[in-house]
Short mmCIF file of C-alpha atoms in Angstrom, two decimals:
data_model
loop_
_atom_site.label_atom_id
_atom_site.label_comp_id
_atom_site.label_asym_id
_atom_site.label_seq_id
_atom_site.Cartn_x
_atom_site.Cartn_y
_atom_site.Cartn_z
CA UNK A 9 -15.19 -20.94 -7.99
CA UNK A 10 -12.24 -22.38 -9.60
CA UNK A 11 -10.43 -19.94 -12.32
CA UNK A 12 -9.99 -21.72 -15.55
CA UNK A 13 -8.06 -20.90 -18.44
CA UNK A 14 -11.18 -20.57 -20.94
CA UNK A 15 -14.84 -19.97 -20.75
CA UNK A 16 -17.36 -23.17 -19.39
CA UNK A 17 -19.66 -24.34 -22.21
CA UNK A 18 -23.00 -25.17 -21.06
CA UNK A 19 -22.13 -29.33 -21.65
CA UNK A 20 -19.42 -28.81 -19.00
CA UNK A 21 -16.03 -28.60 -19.65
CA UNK A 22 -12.91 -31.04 -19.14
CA UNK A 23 -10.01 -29.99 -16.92
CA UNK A 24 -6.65 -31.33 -15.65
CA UNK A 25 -6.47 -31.46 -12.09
CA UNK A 26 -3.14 -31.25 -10.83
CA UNK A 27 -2.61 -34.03 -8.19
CA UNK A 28 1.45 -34.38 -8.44
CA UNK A 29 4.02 -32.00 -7.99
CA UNK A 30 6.64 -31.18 -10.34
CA UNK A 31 5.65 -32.61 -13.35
CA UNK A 32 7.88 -32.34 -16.18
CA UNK A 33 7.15 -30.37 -19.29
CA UNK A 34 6.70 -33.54 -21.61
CA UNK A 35 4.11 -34.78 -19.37
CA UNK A 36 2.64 -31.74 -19.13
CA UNK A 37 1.95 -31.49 -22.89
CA UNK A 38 1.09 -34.78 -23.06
CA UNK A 39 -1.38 -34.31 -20.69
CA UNK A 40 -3.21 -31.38 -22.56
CA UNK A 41 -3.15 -33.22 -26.08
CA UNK A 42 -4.97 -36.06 -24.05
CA UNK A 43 -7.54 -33.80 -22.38
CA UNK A 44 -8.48 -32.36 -25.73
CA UNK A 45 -9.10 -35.30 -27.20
CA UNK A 46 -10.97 -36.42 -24.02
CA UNK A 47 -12.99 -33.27 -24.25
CA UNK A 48 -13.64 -34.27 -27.80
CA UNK A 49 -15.11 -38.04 -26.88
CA UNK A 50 -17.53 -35.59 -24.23
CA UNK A 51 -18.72 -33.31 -27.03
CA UNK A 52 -17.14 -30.56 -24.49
CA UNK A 53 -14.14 -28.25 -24.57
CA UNK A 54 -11.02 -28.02 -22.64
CA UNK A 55 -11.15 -25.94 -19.99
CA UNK A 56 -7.38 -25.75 -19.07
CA UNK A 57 -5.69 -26.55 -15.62
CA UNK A 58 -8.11 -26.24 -12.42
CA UNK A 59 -6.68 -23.89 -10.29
CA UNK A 60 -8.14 -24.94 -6.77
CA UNK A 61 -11.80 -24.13 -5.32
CA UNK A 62 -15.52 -25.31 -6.44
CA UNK A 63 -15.03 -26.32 -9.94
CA UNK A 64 -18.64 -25.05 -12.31
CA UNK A 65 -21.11 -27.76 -12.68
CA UNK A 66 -20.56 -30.70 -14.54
CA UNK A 67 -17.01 -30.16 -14.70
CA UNK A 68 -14.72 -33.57 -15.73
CA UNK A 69 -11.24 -34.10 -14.60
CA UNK A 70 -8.20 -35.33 -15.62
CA UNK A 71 -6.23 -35.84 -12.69
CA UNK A 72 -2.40 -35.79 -13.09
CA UNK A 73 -1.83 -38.49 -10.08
CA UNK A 74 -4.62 -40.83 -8.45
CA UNK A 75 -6.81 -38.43 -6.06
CA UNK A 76 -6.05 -39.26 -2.68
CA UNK A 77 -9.05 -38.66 -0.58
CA UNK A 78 -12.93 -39.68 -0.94
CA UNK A 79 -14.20 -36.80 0.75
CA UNK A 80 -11.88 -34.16 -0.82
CA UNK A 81 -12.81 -35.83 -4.13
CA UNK A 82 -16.15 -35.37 -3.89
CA UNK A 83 -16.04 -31.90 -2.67
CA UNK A 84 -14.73 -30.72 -6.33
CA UNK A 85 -17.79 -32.77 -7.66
CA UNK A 86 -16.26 -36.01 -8.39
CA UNK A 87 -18.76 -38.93 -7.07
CA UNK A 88 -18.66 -41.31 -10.25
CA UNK A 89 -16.05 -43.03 -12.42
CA UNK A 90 -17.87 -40.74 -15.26
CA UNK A 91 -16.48 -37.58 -13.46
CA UNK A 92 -12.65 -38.40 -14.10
CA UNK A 93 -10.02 -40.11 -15.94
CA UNK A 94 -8.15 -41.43 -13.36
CA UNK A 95 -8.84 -42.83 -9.87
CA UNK A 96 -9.71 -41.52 -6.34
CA UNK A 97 -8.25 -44.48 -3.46
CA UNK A 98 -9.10 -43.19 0.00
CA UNK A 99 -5.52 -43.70 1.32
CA UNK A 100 -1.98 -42.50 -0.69
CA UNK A 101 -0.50 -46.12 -0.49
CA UNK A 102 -3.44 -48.13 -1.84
CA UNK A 103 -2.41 -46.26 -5.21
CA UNK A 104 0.96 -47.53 -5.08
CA UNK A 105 2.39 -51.02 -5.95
CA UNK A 106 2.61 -51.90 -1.79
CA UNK A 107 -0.56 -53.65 -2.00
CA UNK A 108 1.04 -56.09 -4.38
CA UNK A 109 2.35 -58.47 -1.32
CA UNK A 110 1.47 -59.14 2.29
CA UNK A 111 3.40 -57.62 5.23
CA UNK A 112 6.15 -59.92 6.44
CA UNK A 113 4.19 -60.88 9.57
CA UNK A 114 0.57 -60.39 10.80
CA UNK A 115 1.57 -57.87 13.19
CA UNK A 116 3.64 -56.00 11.42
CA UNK A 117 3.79 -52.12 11.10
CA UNK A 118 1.09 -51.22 8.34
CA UNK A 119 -0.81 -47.87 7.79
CA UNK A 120 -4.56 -46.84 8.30
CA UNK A 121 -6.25 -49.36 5.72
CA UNK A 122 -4.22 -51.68 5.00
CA UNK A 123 -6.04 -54.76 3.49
CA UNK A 124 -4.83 -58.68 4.46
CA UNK A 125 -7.23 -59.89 2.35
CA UNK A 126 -6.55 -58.24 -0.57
CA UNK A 127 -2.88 -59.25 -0.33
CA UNK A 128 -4.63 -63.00 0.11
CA UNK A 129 -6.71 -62.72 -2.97
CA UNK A 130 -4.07 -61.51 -5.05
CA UNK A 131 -1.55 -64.31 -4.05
CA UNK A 132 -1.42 -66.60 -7.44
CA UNK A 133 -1.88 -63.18 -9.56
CA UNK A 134 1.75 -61.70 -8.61
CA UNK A 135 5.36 -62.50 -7.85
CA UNK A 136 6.73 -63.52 -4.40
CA UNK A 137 7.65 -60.89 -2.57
CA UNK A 138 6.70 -58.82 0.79
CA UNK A 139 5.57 -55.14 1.74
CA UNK A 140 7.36 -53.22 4.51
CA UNK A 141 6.61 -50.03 6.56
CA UNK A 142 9.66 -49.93 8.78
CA UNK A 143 12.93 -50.63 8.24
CA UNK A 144 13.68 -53.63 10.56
CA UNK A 145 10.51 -55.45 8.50
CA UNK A 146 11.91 -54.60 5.35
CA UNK A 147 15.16 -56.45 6.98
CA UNK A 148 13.30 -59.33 8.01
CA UNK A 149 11.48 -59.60 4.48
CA UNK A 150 14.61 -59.50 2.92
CA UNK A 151 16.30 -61.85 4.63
CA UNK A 152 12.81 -64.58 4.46
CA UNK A 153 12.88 -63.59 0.72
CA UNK A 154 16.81 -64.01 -0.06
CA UNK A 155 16.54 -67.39 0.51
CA UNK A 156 15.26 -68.41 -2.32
CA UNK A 157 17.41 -66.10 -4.68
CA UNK A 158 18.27 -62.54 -5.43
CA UNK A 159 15.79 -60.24 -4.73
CA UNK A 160 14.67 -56.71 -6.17
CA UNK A 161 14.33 -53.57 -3.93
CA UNK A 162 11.61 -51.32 -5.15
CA UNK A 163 10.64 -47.93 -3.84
CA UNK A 164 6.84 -47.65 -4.02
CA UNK A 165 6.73 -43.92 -5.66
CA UNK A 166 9.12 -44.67 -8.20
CA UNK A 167 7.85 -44.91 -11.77
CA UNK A 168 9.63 -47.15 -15.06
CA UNK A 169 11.44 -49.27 -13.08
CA UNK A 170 14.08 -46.38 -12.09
CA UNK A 171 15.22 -46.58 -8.43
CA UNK A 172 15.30 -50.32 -8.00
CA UNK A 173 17.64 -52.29 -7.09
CA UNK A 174 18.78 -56.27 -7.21
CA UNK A 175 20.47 -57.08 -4.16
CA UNK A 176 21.73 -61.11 -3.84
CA UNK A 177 23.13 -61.08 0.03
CA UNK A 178 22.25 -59.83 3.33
CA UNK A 179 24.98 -57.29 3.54
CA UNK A 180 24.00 -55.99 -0.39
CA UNK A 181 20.43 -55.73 1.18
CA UNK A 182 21.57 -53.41 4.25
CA UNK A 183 23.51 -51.12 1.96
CA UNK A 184 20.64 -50.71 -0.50
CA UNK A 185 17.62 -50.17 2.56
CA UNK A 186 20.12 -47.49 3.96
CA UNK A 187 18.71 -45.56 0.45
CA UNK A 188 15.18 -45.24 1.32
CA UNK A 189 13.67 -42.02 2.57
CA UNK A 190 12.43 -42.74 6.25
CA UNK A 191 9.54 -40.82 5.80
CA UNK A 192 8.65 -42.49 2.76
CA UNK A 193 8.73 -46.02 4.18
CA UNK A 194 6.60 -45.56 6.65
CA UNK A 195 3.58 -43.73 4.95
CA UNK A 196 4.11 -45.38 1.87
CA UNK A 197 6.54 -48.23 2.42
CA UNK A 198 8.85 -50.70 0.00
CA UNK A 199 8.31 -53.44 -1.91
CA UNK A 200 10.64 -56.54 -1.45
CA UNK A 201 10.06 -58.81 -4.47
CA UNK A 202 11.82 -61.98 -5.82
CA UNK A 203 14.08 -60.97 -9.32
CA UNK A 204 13.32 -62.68 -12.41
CA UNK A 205 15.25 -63.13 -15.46
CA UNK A 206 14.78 -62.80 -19.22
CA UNK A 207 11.91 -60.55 -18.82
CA UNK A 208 8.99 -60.19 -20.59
CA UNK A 209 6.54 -57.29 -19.67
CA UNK A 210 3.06 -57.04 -20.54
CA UNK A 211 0.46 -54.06 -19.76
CA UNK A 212 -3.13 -55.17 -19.30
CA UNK A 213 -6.17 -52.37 -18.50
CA UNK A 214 -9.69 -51.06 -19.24
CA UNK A 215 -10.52 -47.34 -19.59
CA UNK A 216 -14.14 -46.16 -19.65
CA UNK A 217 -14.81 -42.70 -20.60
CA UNK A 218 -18.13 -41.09 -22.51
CA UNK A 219 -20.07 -44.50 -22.34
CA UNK A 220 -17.34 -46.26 -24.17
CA UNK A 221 -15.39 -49.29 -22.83
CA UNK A 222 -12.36 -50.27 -23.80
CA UNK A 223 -9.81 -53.45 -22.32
CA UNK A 224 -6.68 -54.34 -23.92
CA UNK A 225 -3.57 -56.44 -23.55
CA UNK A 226 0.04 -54.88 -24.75
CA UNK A 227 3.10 -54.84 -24.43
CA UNK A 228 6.04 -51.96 -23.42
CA UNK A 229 9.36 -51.80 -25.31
CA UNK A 230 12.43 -50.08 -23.75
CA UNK A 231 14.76 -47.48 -25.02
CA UNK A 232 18.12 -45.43 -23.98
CA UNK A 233 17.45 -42.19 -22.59
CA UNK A 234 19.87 -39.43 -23.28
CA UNK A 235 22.12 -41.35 -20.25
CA UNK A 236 22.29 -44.46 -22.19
CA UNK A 237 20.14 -46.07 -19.71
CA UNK A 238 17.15 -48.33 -20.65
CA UNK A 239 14.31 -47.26 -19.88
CA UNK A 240 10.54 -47.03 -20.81
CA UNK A 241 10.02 -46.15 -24.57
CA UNK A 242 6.33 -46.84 -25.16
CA UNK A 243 3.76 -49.73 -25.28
CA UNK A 244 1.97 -51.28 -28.08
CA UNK A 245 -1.71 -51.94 -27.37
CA UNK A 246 -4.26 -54.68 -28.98
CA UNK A 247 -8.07 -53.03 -27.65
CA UNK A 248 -10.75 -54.69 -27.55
CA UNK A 249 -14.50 -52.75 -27.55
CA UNK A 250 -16.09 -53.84 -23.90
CA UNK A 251 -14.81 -55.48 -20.58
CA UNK A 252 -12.38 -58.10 -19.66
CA UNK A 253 -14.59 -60.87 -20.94
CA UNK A 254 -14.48 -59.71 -24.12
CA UNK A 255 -10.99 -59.71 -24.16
CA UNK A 256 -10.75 -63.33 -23.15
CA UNK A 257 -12.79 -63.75 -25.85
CA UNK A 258 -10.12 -63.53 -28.28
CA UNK A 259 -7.62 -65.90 -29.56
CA UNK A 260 -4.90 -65.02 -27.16
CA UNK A 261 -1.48 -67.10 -26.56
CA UNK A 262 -1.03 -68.33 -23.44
CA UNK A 263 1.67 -66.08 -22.10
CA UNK A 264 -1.04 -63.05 -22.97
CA UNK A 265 -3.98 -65.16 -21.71
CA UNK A 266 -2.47 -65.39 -18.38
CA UNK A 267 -1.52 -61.76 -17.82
CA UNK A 268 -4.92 -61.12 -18.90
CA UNK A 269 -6.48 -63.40 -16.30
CA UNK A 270 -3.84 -62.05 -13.43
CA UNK A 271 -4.48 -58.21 -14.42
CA UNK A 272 -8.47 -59.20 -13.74
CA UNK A 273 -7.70 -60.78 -10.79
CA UNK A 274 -6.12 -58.18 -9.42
CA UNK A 275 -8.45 -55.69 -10.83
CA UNK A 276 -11.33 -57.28 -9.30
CA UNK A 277 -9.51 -57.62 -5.82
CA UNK A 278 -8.92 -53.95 -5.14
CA UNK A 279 -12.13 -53.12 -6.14
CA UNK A 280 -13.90 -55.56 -3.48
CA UNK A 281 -11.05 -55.22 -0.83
CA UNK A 282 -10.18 -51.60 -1.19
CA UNK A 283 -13.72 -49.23 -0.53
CA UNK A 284 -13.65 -46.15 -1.91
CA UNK A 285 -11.57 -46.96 -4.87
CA UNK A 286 -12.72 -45.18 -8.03
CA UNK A 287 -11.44 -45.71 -11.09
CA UNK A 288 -12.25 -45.28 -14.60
CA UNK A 289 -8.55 -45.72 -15.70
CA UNK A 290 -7.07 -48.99 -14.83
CA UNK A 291 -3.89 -50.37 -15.89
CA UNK A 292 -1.44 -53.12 -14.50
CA UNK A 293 1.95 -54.23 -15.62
CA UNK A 294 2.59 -58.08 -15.89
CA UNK A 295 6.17 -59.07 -15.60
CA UNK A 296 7.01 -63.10 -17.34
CA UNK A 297 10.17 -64.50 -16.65
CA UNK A 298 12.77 -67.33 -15.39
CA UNK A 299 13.16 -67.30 -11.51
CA UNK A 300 15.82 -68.24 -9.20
CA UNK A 301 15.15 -71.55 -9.42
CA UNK A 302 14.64 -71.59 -13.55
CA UNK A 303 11.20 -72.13 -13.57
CA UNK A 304 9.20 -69.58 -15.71
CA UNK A 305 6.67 -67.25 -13.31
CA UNK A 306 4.00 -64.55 -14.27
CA UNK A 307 2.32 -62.21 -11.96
CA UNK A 308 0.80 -58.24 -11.49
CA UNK A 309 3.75 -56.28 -10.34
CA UNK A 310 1.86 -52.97 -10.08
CA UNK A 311 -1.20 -50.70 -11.48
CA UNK A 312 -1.21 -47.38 -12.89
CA UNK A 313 -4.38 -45.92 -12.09
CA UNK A 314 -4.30 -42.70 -13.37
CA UNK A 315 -3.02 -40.75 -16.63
CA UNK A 316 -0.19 -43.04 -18.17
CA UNK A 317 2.63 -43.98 -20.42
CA UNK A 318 -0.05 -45.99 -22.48
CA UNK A 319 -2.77 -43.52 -22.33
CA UNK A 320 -2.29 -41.99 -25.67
CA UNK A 321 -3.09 -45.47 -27.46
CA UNK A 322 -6.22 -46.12 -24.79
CA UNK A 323 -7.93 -42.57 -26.25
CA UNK A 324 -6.86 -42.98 -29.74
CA UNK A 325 -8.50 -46.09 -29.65
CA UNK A 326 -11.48 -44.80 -27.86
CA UNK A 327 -11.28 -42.33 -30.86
CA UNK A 328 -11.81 -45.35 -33.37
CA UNK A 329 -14.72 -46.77 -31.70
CA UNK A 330 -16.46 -43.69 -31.06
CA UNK A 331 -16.31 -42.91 -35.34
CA UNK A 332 -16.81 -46.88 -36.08
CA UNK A 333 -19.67 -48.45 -34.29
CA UNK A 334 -18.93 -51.36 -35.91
CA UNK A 335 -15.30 -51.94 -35.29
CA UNK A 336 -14.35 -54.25 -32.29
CA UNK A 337 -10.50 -54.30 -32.46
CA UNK A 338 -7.61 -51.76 -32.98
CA UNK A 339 -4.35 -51.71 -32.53
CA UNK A 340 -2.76 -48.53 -30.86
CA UNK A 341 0.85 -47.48 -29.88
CA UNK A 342 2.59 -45.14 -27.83
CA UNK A 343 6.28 -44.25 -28.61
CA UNK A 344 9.09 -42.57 -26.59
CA UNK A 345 12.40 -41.77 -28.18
CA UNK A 346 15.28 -39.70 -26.86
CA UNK A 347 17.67 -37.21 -28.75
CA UNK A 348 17.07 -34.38 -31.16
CA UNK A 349 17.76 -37.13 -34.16
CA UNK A 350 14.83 -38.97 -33.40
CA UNK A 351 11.59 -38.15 -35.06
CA UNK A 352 8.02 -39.99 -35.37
CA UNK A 353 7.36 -41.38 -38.72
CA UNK A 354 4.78 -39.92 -41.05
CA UNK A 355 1.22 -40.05 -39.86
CA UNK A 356 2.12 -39.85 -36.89
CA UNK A 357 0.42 -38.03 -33.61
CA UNK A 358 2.89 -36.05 -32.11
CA UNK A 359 2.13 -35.20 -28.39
CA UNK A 360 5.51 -33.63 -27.58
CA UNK A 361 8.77 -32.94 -29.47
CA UNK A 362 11.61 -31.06 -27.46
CA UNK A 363 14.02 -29.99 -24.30
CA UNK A 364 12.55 -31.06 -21.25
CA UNK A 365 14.09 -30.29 -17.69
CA UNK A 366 14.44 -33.39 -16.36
CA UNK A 367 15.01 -35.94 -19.26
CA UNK A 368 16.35 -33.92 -21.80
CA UNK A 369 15.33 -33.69 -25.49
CA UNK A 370 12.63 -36.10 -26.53
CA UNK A 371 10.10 -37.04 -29.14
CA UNK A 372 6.39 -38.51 -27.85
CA UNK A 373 4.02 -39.29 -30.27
CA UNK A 374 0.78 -42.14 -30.76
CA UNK A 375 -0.29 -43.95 -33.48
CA UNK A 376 -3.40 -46.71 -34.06
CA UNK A 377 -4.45 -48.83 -36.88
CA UNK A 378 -7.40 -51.62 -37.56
CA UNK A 379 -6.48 -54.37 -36.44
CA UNK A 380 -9.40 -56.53 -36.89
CA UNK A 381 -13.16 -57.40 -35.74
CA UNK A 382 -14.89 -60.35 -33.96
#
């Protein structure tokens, strides 16, 4: 039996399951103000971090990456989106954003499980781009894609957009592929994907946790890390209570209606092309922008299916519908901000506040509000 850090109440407990290596501290913390809360929406208690083994009866995790692995999941008791917070895929790469384009030729290298027609079904939902598992495809995509304009590199296990690069000639696209860990690219592989312009990025998902159901649309804002470079700083959520449909529903612009419609899409896709996937946690990022050729494009350019950047507004809104039957619509934001100056405003949920080892001193906190009913 699994050793956990407190005592199993007879409803079960909740537990973080630790499916990443080296996480940093902020996540860390992050991740236990989320499972209490979690544990909270269960009417159960927080059991602390599973520590490997048979887990007691009716335990719920919190993984910290998606679970890769049907059979491994199910041996810890997980059989049912209502066992987790997160995902299970049944191989590492279908939880990565290679699944976004189609392999560069039909006989191309690709792993065990590798889906054609999911790439096909998700066509009109993303960007144009191309999926490689060796390195002489990932030439040959390049070249096909360069083309038509400058193209973005994009290591697969790489997270906010760091380790990408934008590469506008055959000789820039050498250099940069001469980066990628060998053994990376071929379990896992790279993503070759056109580069757009004035950006616009939108974050699109559904959680389901306790018998609630929750979509919303958002969108992230950057900031400068202690380095001075941009990067993620938080997202600002609009939730609606139920499924996709219901967030159609509303009076969305365009621009929001169509990530909307591409993050379903997509959403629907993996779950008919993809068996085994399990996930009660779904999020995908929508980039909008100006491509090569000026004209303005839209499409999925990954998912997140597990514990997240925007996870902190997804519970805190869960939070509001649980104590308001009758509310429909919040609005919920998470906020990253670097350097001991910063601090979160009054009122304020702070989920960490400090030194961390790898990104120095920062300041993560959530916040929600009503935002309206229908």
């Amino acid at each position: 039996m699994a050793t956990l850090h407190s005592s199993a109440p007879s409803a079960g407990q909740v537990v973080i399951y630790p499916a990443r290596k080296n996480v940093p501290s902020h996540e860390r913390a992050v991740h236990q103000a989320l499972a209490t809360r979690i544990a909270a929406l269960h009417g159960r208690q927080f059991g602390g971090i599973h520590e490997g083994g048979q887990s007691a009866a009716n335990t719920y995790y919190i993984p910290t990456g998606t679970i890769v692995g049907v059979a491994m999941a199910q041996g810890i008791g997980i059989r049912t989106e209502d066992d987790l917070f997160g995902a299970v895929v049944p191989h590492a790469f279908i939880a990565t954003k290679a699944i976004s384009h189609p392999l560069v030729r039909s006989d191309a290298a690709a792993p065990e499980g590798w889906s054609t027609a999911f790439a096909d079904a998700v066509h009109d939902a993303t960007l144009r781009g191309l999926t490689a598992f060796t390195m002489d495809d990932a030439r040959e995509a390049g070249r096909q894609l360069l083309a038509a304009g400058a193209i973005r590199i994009k290591p697969v296990l790489a997270t906010g957009g760091r380790g990408q690069t934008v590469v506008h000639t055959p000789g820039e696209l050498d250099a940069a592929l001469q980066d990628l860990a060998c053994d990376e690219l071929t379990s896992c592989g790279v993503v070759l994907e056109e580069n757009l312009d004035q950006v616009v990025t939108y974050s699109v998902g559904q959680v389901r946790v306790a018998g609630l159901v929750a979509s919303y649309w958002g969108t992230q804002r950057l900031t400068p890390d202690n380095g001075g470079e941009e990067v993620y700083g938080g997202s600002d959520l609009y939730v609606v209570r139920g499924g996709f449909d219901a967030l159609l529903a509303l009076d969305l612009d365009p621009p929001v209606r169509k990530a909307v419609e591409q993050g379903r899409i997509f959403d629907d896709a993996a779950s008919e092309h993809y068996p085994g996937l399990l996930a009660s946690r779904r999020n995908y990022d929508i980039a909008q922008g100006i491509d090569a050729q000026g004209q303005p494009c839209s499409g999925v350019l990954e998912q997140s299916w597990r514990i997240g950047g925007a996870s902190g507004a997804e519970v805190v809104a869960l939070e509001s519908f649980a104590a308001d039957p009758a509310l429909n619509v919040v609005q919920a934001s998470t906020v990253e901000l670097y350097g001991p100056s910063q601090h979160a405003p009054e009122g304020a949920c702070v989920t960490f506040r400090g030194e961390d080892e790898d990104v120095g001193f920062i300041t993560k906190f959530v916040m929600a509000g009503r935002y309206g009913n229908t």
